[in-house]
Tab-separated table of C-alpha atoms and ligand atoms in Angstrom:
chain	number	residue	atom	x	y	z
A	18	UNK	CA	-23.333	-5.436	20.208
A	19	UNK	CA	-23.388	-5.838	23.705
A	20	UNK	CA	-20.273	-5.182	25.764
A	21	UNK	CA	-19.457	-8.686	26.985
A	22	UNK	CA	-19.928	-10.056	23.564
A	23	UNK	CA	-18.033	-7.475	22.349
A	24	UNK	CA	-14.574	-7.927	24.572
A	25	UNK	CA	-15.124	-11.785	23.994
A	26	UNK	CA	-14.703	-10.951	20.182
A	27	UNK	CA	-11.429	-9.187	20.650
A	28	UNK	CA	-9.680	-11.671	23.322
A	29	UNK	CA	-10.149	-8.660	25.688
A	30	UNK	CA	-12.908	-10.573	28.653
A	31	UNK	CA	-10.598	-9.946	31.235
A	32	UNK	CA	-11.606	-6.254	31.134
A	33	UNK	CA	-14.971	-7.242	32.172
A	34	UNK	CA	-13.344	-8.771	35.668
A	35	UNK	CA	-14.594	-6.495	38.169
A	36	UNK	CA	-17.340	-4.555	36.420
A	37	UNK	CA	-19.948	-5.836	38.514
A	38	UNK	CA	-18.082	-3.768	41.611
A	39	UNK	CA	-17.581	-0.305	39.533
A	40	UNK	CA	-20.489	2.207	39.862
A	41	UNK	CA	-22.839	3.108	37.229
A	42	UNK	CA	-20.574	6.444	36.220
A	43	UNK	CA	-17.301	4.117	35.473
A	44	UNK	CA	-19.148	1.287	34.238
A	45	UNK	CA	-20.950	3.838	31.577
A	46	UNK	CA	-17.364	5.978	30.868
A	47	UNK	CA	-16.025	2.039	30.157
A	48	UNK	CA	-19.004	0.930	27.805
A	49	UNK	CA	-17.886	4.648	26.104
A	50	UNK	CA	-14.427	4.185	25.639
A	51	UNK	CA	-14.601	0.137	24.592
A	52	UNK	CA	-17.468	1.241	21.928
A	53	UNK	CA	-14.798	3.933	20.655
A	54	UNK	CA	-12.020	1.532	20.016
A	55	UNK	CA	-10.201	1.185	16.715
A	56	UNK	CA	-10.005	-2.851	16.473
A	57	UNK	CA	-7.839	-2.139	13.573
A	58	UNK	CA	-5.458	-0.533	14.950
A	59	UNK	CA	-4.351	-4.568	16.817
A	60	UNK	CA	-3.574	-5.596	13.220
A	61	UNK	CA	-0.750	-3.817	13.704
A	62	UNK	CA	0.934	-5.355	16.028
A	63	UNK	CA	1.674	-8.457	13.356
A	64	UNK	CA	1.714	-5.999	10.587
A	65	UNK	CA	4.687	-5.943	7.895
A	66	UNK	CA	3.641	-2.576	6.065
A	67	UNK	CA	4.189	-2.557	2.433
A	68	UNK	CA	4.928	0.620	2.561
A	69	UNK	CA	7.697	-0.249	4.861
A	70	UNK	CA	9.613	-2.639	1.890
A	71	UNK	CA	10.833	-1.560	-1.819
A	72	UNK	CA	13.919	-0.398	-3.013
A	73	UNK	CA	15.593	2.612	-0.824
A	74	UNK	CA	18.074	5.332	-2.709
A	75	UNK	CA	19.089	8.906	-2.215
A	76	UNK	CA	16.520	11.529	-3.068
A	77	UNK	CA	17.850	14.753	-4.039
A	78	UNK	CA	17.190	18.186	-2.429
A	79	UNK	CA	17.910	22.143	-2.234
A	80	UNK	CA	21.332	22.203	-0.544
A	81	UNK	CA	22.357	25.262	1.780
A	82	UNK	CA	24.411	26.869	-1.248
A	83	UNK	CA	21.225	26.375	-3.841
A	84	UNK	CA	19.274	27.965	-1.465
A	85	UNK	CA	21.549	31.116	-0.858
A	86	UNK	CA	21.497	31.627	-4.719
A	87	UNK	CA	18.096	31.698	-5.258
A	88	UNK	CA	17.285	33.221	-1.278
A	89	UNK	CA	15.668	36.896	-2.714
A	90	UNK	CA	13.457	35.559	-4.768
A	91	UNK	CA	11.913	32.620	-2.697
A	92	UNK	CA	11.898	35.296	0.390
A	93	UNK	CA	9.773	37.051	-1.720
A	94	UNK	CA	6.909	34.500	-2.962
A	95	UNK	CA	7.421	33.105	0.621
A	96	UNK	CA	6.733	36.793	2.037
A	97	UNK	CA	3.858	36.999	-0.050
A	98	UNK	CA	2.043	33.548	1.013
A	99	UNK	CA	2.036	34.464	4.398
A	100	UNK	CA	1.118	37.713	3.770
A	101	UNK	CA	-1.857	36.417	2.048
A	102	UNK	CA	-2.671	34.005	4.891
A	103	UNK	CA	-1.824	30.737	2.852
A	104	UNK	CA	0.442	29.799	5.297
A	105	UNK	CA	-0.936	27.756	8.645
A	106	UNK	CA	0.969	26.634	11.493
A	107	UNK	CA	0.590	23.495	12.762
A	108	UNK	CA	2.651	23.072	16.593
A	109	UNK	CA	2.413	19.300	17.636
A	110	UNK	CA	2.190	19.307	21.289
A	111	UNK	CA	0.336	16.115	22.186
A	112	UNK	CA	3.193	14.286	23.349
A	113	UNK	CA	4.095	13.001	26.512
A	114	UNK	CA	7.656	13.856	26.656
A	115	UNK	CA	8.844	10.729	28.517
A	116	UNK	CA	11.959	10.674	27.944
A	117	UNK	CA	12.390	14.224	29.760
A	118	UNK	CA	10.564	12.715	32.577
A	119	UNK	CA	7.841	15.766	32.778
A	120	UNK	CA	4.438	15.198	33.384
A	121	UNK	CA	3.269	18.478	32.266
A	122	UNK	CA	3.236	19.709	28.698
A	123	UNK	CA	7.049	19.340	27.024
A	124	UNK	CA	6.323	23.443	25.774
A	125	UNK	CA	5.734	24.170	29.850
A	126	UNK	CA	9.635	23.518	30.570
A	127	UNK	CA	11.620	25.825	31.494
A	128	UNK	CA	15.072	26.345	29.527
A	129	UNK	CA	16.312	28.847	30.782
A	130	UNK	CA	19.126	29.445	33.099
A	131	UNK	CA	19.349	33.056	34.569
A	132	UNK	CA	15.679	33.572	33.845
A	133	UNK	CA	12.394	31.816	32.907
A	134	UNK	CA	11.987	30.746	29.158
A	135	UNK	CA	9.791	28.100	28.559
A	136	UNK	CA	10.188	26.003	25.552
A	137	UNK	CA	6.855	27.613	24.320
A	138	UNK	CA	7.346	31.117	24.519
A	139	UNK	CA	11.108	30.391	22.700
A	140	UNK	CA	8.828	29.281	19.733
A	141	UNK	CA	6.582	32.334	19.914
A	142	UNK	CA	9.582	34.283	20.112
A	143	UNK	CA	11.260	32.379	16.951
A	144	UNK	CA	7.497	33.188	14.855
A	145	UNK	CA	7.076	36.378	16.163
A	146	UNK	CA	10.459	37.271	13.806
A	147	UNK	CA	9.007	35.780	10.888
A	148	UNK	CA	5.823	38.136	11.543
A	149	UNK	CA	7.502	41.207	11.917
A	150	UNK	CA	9.572	40.508	9.270
A	151	UNK	CA	6.359	39.852	6.689
A	152	UNK	CA	4.521	42.353	8.489
A	153	UNK	CA	1.608	39.743	8.896
A	154	UNK	CA	0.611	37.067	11.680
A	155	UNK	CA	0.570	33.235	10.886
A	156	UNK	CA	-2.170	31.975	11.956
A	157	UNK	CA	-1.219	29.152	14.857
A	158	UNK	CA	-2.805	26.121	15.407
A	159	UNK	CA	-1.447	23.521	18.546
A	160	UNK	CA	-2.467	19.996	18.802
A	161	UNK	CA	-2.267	18.898	22.329
A	162	UNK	CA	-4.001	15.477	23.391
A	163	UNK	CA	-6.702	14.834	26.238
A	164	UNK	CA	-3.698	14.610	28.787
A	165	UNK	CA	-2.349	17.989	28.979
A	166	UNK	CA	-5.011	20.137	26.703
A	167	UNK	CA	-6.171	22.170	29.847
A	168	UNK	CA	-2.936	22.467	30.870
A	169	UNK	CA	-1.629	23.691	28.020
A	170	UNK	CA	-4.236	26.490	27.053
A	171	UNK	CA	-4.113	27.603	30.757
A	172	UNK	CA	-0.287	27.937	30.300
A	173	UNK	CA	-1.298	30.312	27.259
A	174	UNK	CA	-3.629	32.259	28.687
A	175	UNK	CA	-1.733	32.503	31.899
A	176	UNK	CA	1.427	34.323	30.094
A	177	UNK	CA	-0.957	36.002	27.306
A	178	UNK	CA	0.495	34.010	24.954
A	179	UNK	CA	3.799	35.119	25.206
A	180	UNK	CA	2.585	38.389	23.071
A	181	UNK	CA	1.417	36.234	20.394
A	182	UNK	CA	-2.621	37.760	19.239
A	183	UNK	CA	-4.708	35.211	20.922
A	184	UNK	CA	-7.397	35.529	17.757
A	185	UNK	CA	-4.476	34.045	15.846
A	186	UNK	CA	-4.157	30.982	17.974
A	187	UNK	CA	-6.512	27.711	17.671
A	188	UNK	CA	-6.080	24.502	19.932
A	189	UNK	CA	-7.057	21.308	19.064
A	190	UNK	CA	-6.914	18.257	21.002
A	191	UNK	CA	-5.521	15.166	19.196
A	192	UNK	CA	-7.557	11.521	19.639
A	193	UNK	CA	-6.228	8.774	22.076
A	194	UNK	CA	-5.314	4.828	21.259
A	195	UNK	CA	-5.867	2.153	24.267
A	196	UNK	CA	-2.433	0.635	25.110
A	197	UNK	CA	-1.725	-3.022	25.661
A	198	UNK	CA	0.541	-4.980	27.618
A	199	UNK	CA	3.236	-7.444	25.278
A	200	UNK	CA	0.442	-10.391	24.815
A	201	UNK	CA	-2.024	-7.791	23.049
A	202	UNK	CA	-4.290	-7.643	26.289
A	203	UNK	CA	-6.029	-4.222	27.097
A	204	UNK	CA	-5.124	-2.668	30.305
A	205	UNK	CA	-7.002	-0.425	32.840
A	206	UNK	CA	-5.311	2.789	34.243
A	207	UNK	CA	-8.402	3.417	36.625
A	208	UNK	CA	-11.798	1.988	37.772
A	209	UNK	CA	-13.834	1.494	34.484
A	210	UNK	CA	-11.158	3.229	32.692
A	211	UNK	CA	-8.480	1.644	29.646
A	212	UNK	CA	-5.303	2.539	29.629
A	213	UNK	CA	-5.121	5.294	26.805
A	214	UNK	CA	-2.056	7.545	25.399
A	215	UNK	CA	-1.850	9.926	22.180
A	216	UNK	CA	-2.048	8.170	18.926
A	217	UNK	CA	1.235	9.812	17.441
A	218	UNK	CA	1.686	12.857	15.046
A	219	UNK	CA	0.276	11.024	11.801
A	220	UNK	CA	-3.379	11.869	12.855
A	221	UNK	CA	-3.112	15.845	12.654
A	222	UNK	CA	-4.820	16.318	10.127
A	223	UNK	CA	-7.847	14.298	10.891
A	224	UNK	CA	-8.029	15.585	14.485
A	225	UNK	CA	-8.069	19.142	12.920
A	226	UNK	CA	-10.855	17.905	10.448
A	227	UNK	CA	-12.696	16.629	13.224
A	228	UNK	CA	-12.897	19.826	15.644
A	229	UNK	CA	-13.975	21.665	12.810
A	230	UNK	CA	-10.847	24.120	12.391
A	231	UNK	CA	-10.667	23.166	8.915
A	232	UNK	CA	-14.163	25.525	8.274
A	233	UNK	CA	-12.826	28.169	10.716
A	234	UNK	CA	-12.224	31.762	9.098
A	235	UNK	CA	-8.715	31.726	9.912
A	236	UNK	CA	-7.807	29.122	7.813
A	237	UNK	CA	-9.843	30.334	4.941
A	238	UNK	CA	-7.090	31.429	2.573
A	239	UNK	CA	-5.447	27.762	3.671
A	240	UNK	CA	-2.730	26.376	1.116
A	241	UNK	CA	-0.057	24.912	3.092
A	242	UNK	CA	0.195	23.558	6.743
A	243	UNK	CA	3.736	24.111	8.351
A	244	UNK	CA	3.789	21.497	10.472
A	245	UNK	CA	6.340	21.395	13.341
A	246	UNK	CA	7.685	19.649	16.367
A	247	UNK	CA	7.110	21.372	19.925
A	248	UNK	CA	10.868	20.022	20.937
A	249	UNK	CA	13.125	21.629	18.553
A	250	UNK	CA	13.828	25.174	20.213
A	251	UNK	CA	15.598	26.626	17.192
A	252	UNK	CA	12.743	25.474	14.905
A	253	UNK	CA	11.987	28.271	12.247
A	254	UNK	CA	8.052	28.201	12.318
A	255	UNK	CA	6.986	29.587	8.858
A	256	UNK	CA	10.566	30.424	7.321
A	257	UNK	CA	9.080	32.053	4.361
A	258	UNK	CA	12.712	31.008	2.052
A	259	UNK	CA	11.387	27.952	2.767
A	260	UNK	CA	7.873	28.334	2.016
A	261	UNK	CA	8.789	30.428	-1.313
A	262	UNK	CA	11.172	27.108	-2.369
A	263	UNK	CA	8.726	24.790	-2.217
A	264	UNK	CA	5.979	26.802	-3.896
A	265	UNK	CA	8.393	27.228	-6.176
A	266	UNK	CA	9.564	23.475	-6.769
A	267	UNK	CA	5.869	22.411	-7.355
A	268	UNK	CA	6.316	19.635	-4.901
A	269	UNK	CA	3.322	19.174	-2.720
A	270	UNK	CA	5.425	18.649	0.300
A	271	UNK	CA	8.637	20.187	1.711
A	272	UNK	CA	10.571	18.748	4.310
A	273	UNK	CA	13.259	20.771	6.271
A	274	UNK	CA	16.395	18.080	7.096
A	275	UNK	CA	19.981	18.625	8.232
A	276	UNK	CA	23.195	16.752	7.374
A	277	UNK	CA	23.520	13.759	9.516
A	278	UNK	CA	26.373	14.222	12.049
A	279	UNK	CA	26.968	10.852	12.047
A	280	UNK	CA	25.515	7.327	10.392
A	281	UNK	CA	24.268	6.285	13.811
A	282	UNK	CA	22.329	9.448	14.464
A	283	UNK	CA	18.578	8.896	15.766
A	284	UNK	CA	16.979	11.018	13.091
A	285	UNK	CA	14.698	9.684	10.557
A	286	UNK	CA	16.477	9.943	6.849
A	287	UNK	CA	14.705	11.254	4.004
A	288	UNK	CA	14.990	9.319	0.766
A	289	UNK	CA	13.396	7.373	-1.819
A	290	UNK	CA	11.689	4.208	-1.756
A	291	UNK	CA	10.705	2.472	-5.198
A	292	UNK	CA	10.635	6.086	-6.909
A	293	UNK	CA	8.534	8.339	-3.950
A	294	UNK	CA	9.675	10.590	-1.417
A	295	UNK	CA	9.932	8.721	1.815
A	296	UNK	CA	11.137	9.170	5.503
A	297	UNK	CA	12.870	5.679	6.970
A	298	UNK	CA	12.924	5.612	10.834
A	299	UNK	CA	16.838	5.684	11.558
A	300	UNK	CA	16.001	2.000	13.414
A	301	UNK	CA	14.588	0.935	10.176
A	302	UNK	CA	17.507	1.809	7.803
A	303	UNK	CA	20.121	-1.174	6.878
A	304	UNK	CA	23.347	-0.480	8.580
A	305	UNK	CA	25.094	-1.023	5.188
A	306	UNK	CA	23.136	2.016	3.814
A	307	UNK	CA	23.558	4.122	6.932
A	308	UNK	CA	27.260	4.136	6.549
A	309	UNK	CA	27.436	4.040	2.607
A	310	UNK	CA	29.865	7.012	1.561
A	311	UNK	CA	30.392	8.315	-2.041
A	312	UNK	CA	33.767	8.958	-3.681
A	313	UNK	CA	34.464	12.280	-1.526
A	314	UNK	CA	34.031	10.193	1.474
A	315	UNK	CA	30.369	11.847	2.148
A	316	UNK	CA	27.710	9.671	3.150
A	317	UNK	CA	24.937	9.019	0.625
A	318	UNK	CA	22.105	8.868	3.332
A	319	UNK	CA	22.302	11.845	5.215
A	320	UNK	CA	19.035	13.803	4.968
A	321	UNK	CA	18.063	13.956	8.505
A	322	UNK	CA	14.435	15.576	9.192
A	323	UNK	CA	13.962	18.014	11.759
A	324	UNK	CA	10.177	17.343	11.607
A	325	UNK	CA	9.224	20.671	9.621
A	326	UNK	CA	7.342	19.802	6.625
A	327	UNK	CA	5.142	21.902	4.666
A	328	UNK	CA	2.080	20.282	3.188
A	329	UNK	CA	0.005	21.151	0.276
A	330	UNK	CA	-3.791	21.686	1.946
A	331	UNK	CA	-5.905	20.314	-1.496
A	332	UNK	CA	-3.794	17.123	-1.644
A	333	UNK	CA	-3.448	16.836	1.940
A	334	UNK	CA	-7.365	16.802	1.753
A	335	UNK	CA	-7.017	14.145	-1.018
A	336	UNK	CA	-5.113	11.581	0.618
A	337	UNK	CA	-7.232	12.255	4.208
A	338	UNK	CA	-8.880	9.100	3.804
A	339	UNK	CA	-6.024	6.372	3.209
A	340	UNK	CA	-4.878	4.739	5.742
A	341	UNK	CA	-1.491	4.947	7.187
A	342	UNK	CA	0.860	2.447	9.188
A	343	UNK	CA	0.037	2.255	12.793
A	344	UNK	CA	3.577	1.526	14.351
A	345	UNK	CA	3.672	-0.299	18.050
A	346	UNK	CA	6.083	1.423	20.536
A	347	UNK	CA	7.089	-0.023	23.516
A	348	UNK	CA	6.365	2.168	26.516
A	349	UNK	CA	6.156	1.757	30.372
A	350	UNK	CA	2.164	1.336	31.169
A	351	UNK	CA	0.642	2.532	34.581
A	352	UNK	CA	-1.910	-0.196	34.832
A	353	UNK	CA	-4.045	-1.231	37.989
A	354	UNK	CA	-3.019	-4.596	39.041
A	355	UNK	CA	-4.846	-7.868	40.351
A	356	UNK	CA	-5.750	-6.381	43.517
A	357	UNK	CA	-6.715	-2.698	41.609
A	358	UNK	CA	-3.848	-0.884	42.700
A	359	UNK	CA	-2.576	1.583	40.366
A	360	UNK	CA	1.141	0.414	39.489
A	361	UNK	CA	3.731	2.192	37.818
A	362	UNK	CA	6.260	-0.248	36.207
A	363	UNK	CA	9.953	0.982	36.147
A	364	UNK	CA	10.252	-1.244	32.820
A	365	UNK	CA	8.432	-0.879	29.539
A	366	UNK	CA	5.397	-2.960	29.797
A	367	UNK	CA	3.509	-3.438	26.966
A	368	UNK	CA	2.715	-1.357	23.784
A	369	UNK	CA	0.983	1.960	22.683
A	370	UNK	CA	0.006	2.826	19.084
A	371	UNK	CA	1.183	5.035	17.167
A	372	UNK	CA	0.886	6.654	13.358
A	373	UNK	CA	3.758	8.875	12.238
A	374	UNK	CA	3.730	12.542	10.658
A	375	UNK	CA	6.964	10.729	8.607
A	376	UNK	CA	4.639	8.094	6.988
A	377	UNK	CA	2.625	11.152	5.168
A	378	UNK	CA	5.677	12.324	3.103
A	379	UNK	CA	5.190	9.229	1.255
A	380	UNK	CA	1.481	10.049	0.112
A	381	UNK	CA	1.728	13.385	-1.007
A	382	UNK	CA	3.492	12.152	-3.792
A	383	UNK	CA	6.428	14.392	-4.079
A	384	UNK	CA	8.320	16.351	-2.030
A	385	UNK	CA	10.973	19.005	-1.807
A	386	UNK	CA	13.956	18.237	0.939
A	387	UNK	CA	15.077	21.492	1.896
A	388	UNK	CA	18.769	22.082	4.020
A	389	UNK	CA	18.833	23.929	7.266
A	390	UNK	CA	21.597	24.787	8.806
A	391	UNK	CA	22.249	22.881	11.965
A	392	UNK	CA	23.592	24.903	14.554
A	393	UNK	CA	21.534	27.652	13.487
A	394	UNK	CA	17.996	25.379	13.293
A	395	UNK	CA	18.092	21.943	15.318
A	396	UNK	CA	18.192	21.910	18.873
A	397	UNK	CA	15.544	19.126	19.607
A	398	UNK	CA	14.958	18.556	23.973
A	399	UNK	CA	14.497	15.207	24.147
A	400	UNK	CA	16.146	13.962	26.988
A	401	UNK	CA	17.385	16.026	30.386
A	402	UNK	CA	20.966	15.361	29.532
A	403	UNK	CA	23.176	13.586	26.966
A	404	UNK	CA	22.149	13.765	23.220
A	405	UNK	CA	19.354	15.892	22.190
A	406	UNK	CA	18.992	17.350	25.798
A	407	UNK	CA	18.101	20.513	27.512
A	408	UNK	CA	21.883	20.832	28.172
A	409	UNK	CA	22.683	20.424	24.339
A	410	UNK	CA	19.621	22.719	23.303
A	411	UNK	CA	21.011	25.604	25.864
A	412	UNK	CA	24.321	25.479	24.677
A	413	UNK	CA	22.883	25.762	20.820
A	414	UNK	CA	20.877	28.551	22.128
A	415	UNK	CA	23.388	30.569	23.603
A	416	UNK	CA	25.279	29.953	20.374
A	417	UNK	CA	22.345	31.843	18.387
A	418	UNK	CA	22.465	34.563	21.094
A	419	UNK	CA	19.073	33.864	22.888
A	420	UNK	CA	19.712	34.990	26.518
A	421	UNK	CA	19.178	32.026	29.412
B	516	UTP	P1	8.159	12.384	20.026
B	516	UTP	O1	8.236	11.302	18.999
B	516	UTP	O2	9.229	13.116	20.319
B	516	UTP	O3	7.232	12.213	21.471
B	516	UTP	O4	7.075	13.496	19.291
B	516	UTP	P2	7.125	12.417	22.750
B	516	UTP	O5	5.622	12.125	23.184
B	516	UTP	O6	7.387	13.857	22.493
B	516	UTP	O7	8.399	12.296	23.359
B	516	UTP	P3	8.429	10.894	24.397
B	516	UTP	O8	8.992	9.857	22.910
B	516	UTP	O9	7.589	10.279	24.700
B	516	UTP	O10	10.171	11.107	25.173
B	516	UTP	C1	7.960	14.183	18.366
B	516	UTP	C2	6.681	15.811	18.346
B	516	UTP	O11	5.511	14.832	17.918
B	516	UTP	C3	4.577	15.353	18.878
B	516	UTP	C4	5.383	15.978	20.488
B	516	UTP	O12	4.949	16.587	21.073
B	516	UTP	C5	6.696	16.014	19.315
B	516	UTP	O13	6.139	17.719	19.206
B	516	UTP	N1	3.084	14.071	19.321
B	516	UTP	C6	3.749	12.736	19.405
B	516	UTP	C7	2.576	14.690	18.986
B	516	UTP	O14	2.023	15.980	18.809
B	516	UTP	N2	1.349	13.558	19.514
B	516	UTP	C8	1.913	12.397	19.843
B	516	UTP	O15	0.841	11.350	20.288
B	516	UTP	C9	3.156	12.136	19.806
């Protein structure tokens, strides 16, 4: 279809305003970008997802005490799986880290005090401990976005992969989604360039597939993907005990959780919806449930997810074609104003579209909630200061004996 009619059909003709003033390369880029837009995401602006309704109930998980009782059995099974190359680590590093306020990839952030210690470096150090313990390297796939791919790769190369063998590392780029203003109109971020942002962490498997990595020989024995966030500096990647426990459980997915430290803590909550495992975002959980206590005064809904999941590989392949909800997230989006000048807004001015990994838990059909010790495994770096910040993460790293 001709570009003009296509845009008219979707109520986006305003984008054509300066079309005649763009040069050929700019027009070509624009047409290509428009041609690739998945228009179905716009439906999410008014959608009420069926998956997000239904009866919420608690889900039973493995407590620290239970894990301790079976530790040696889990460790043995997990270690064996790692040695056989069955566990593939996936590091989600495509986010923009807007709350941290850095334009560079979050993993390149220096959290050291007396010496440089980059987030990526700390995560690789954590992974290397597992490799030493299991006497095997874990294949590591790093998801980036168009906005930070080159910088991320260059950073790893410059630092010699922080001592991890490059032969066991692959990068892949996630897809982008267009951004709109509050009335659903696409924005331009340059001449002939639609404003875009990474399409959320829920598309990691599709992006991996698109990148052709599922056929990579590094993944030839893959049975589980251990998907983790870049911003938890105490993240245990490929934790053999977690791996073993998930395998023994016979479930298709494992999710590490920490007990919420207060009802209003901003973490996704692992529970059940209509009998299926699911993660409810903190802002979707009714206050009545968030504060509900049992007879001993404990929170009934207390499993906060740490974004450390194990996904069964063949189940992932089965559900790959199923749609997951697209969430609209309010955001500050730079855009070209009426005079063609790039404007950086001070306040949120539009939406980005994201799919979220937490929505995959439900699709997996079954899930083992696995408790992690908060002080040892959960130090997210979301903000510069305050809650979940560089400061709080530094304190926790020091507490765990990391030299900063
Ligand atoms: P967050 O939800 O904290 O988003 O990501 P963010 O983009 O890093 O930070 P803010 O919200 O802009 O401040 C959780 C994890 O998911 C990854 C992030 O890199 C982080 O590891 N992520 C997020 C992606 O890989 N791609 C995305 O599109 C979004």
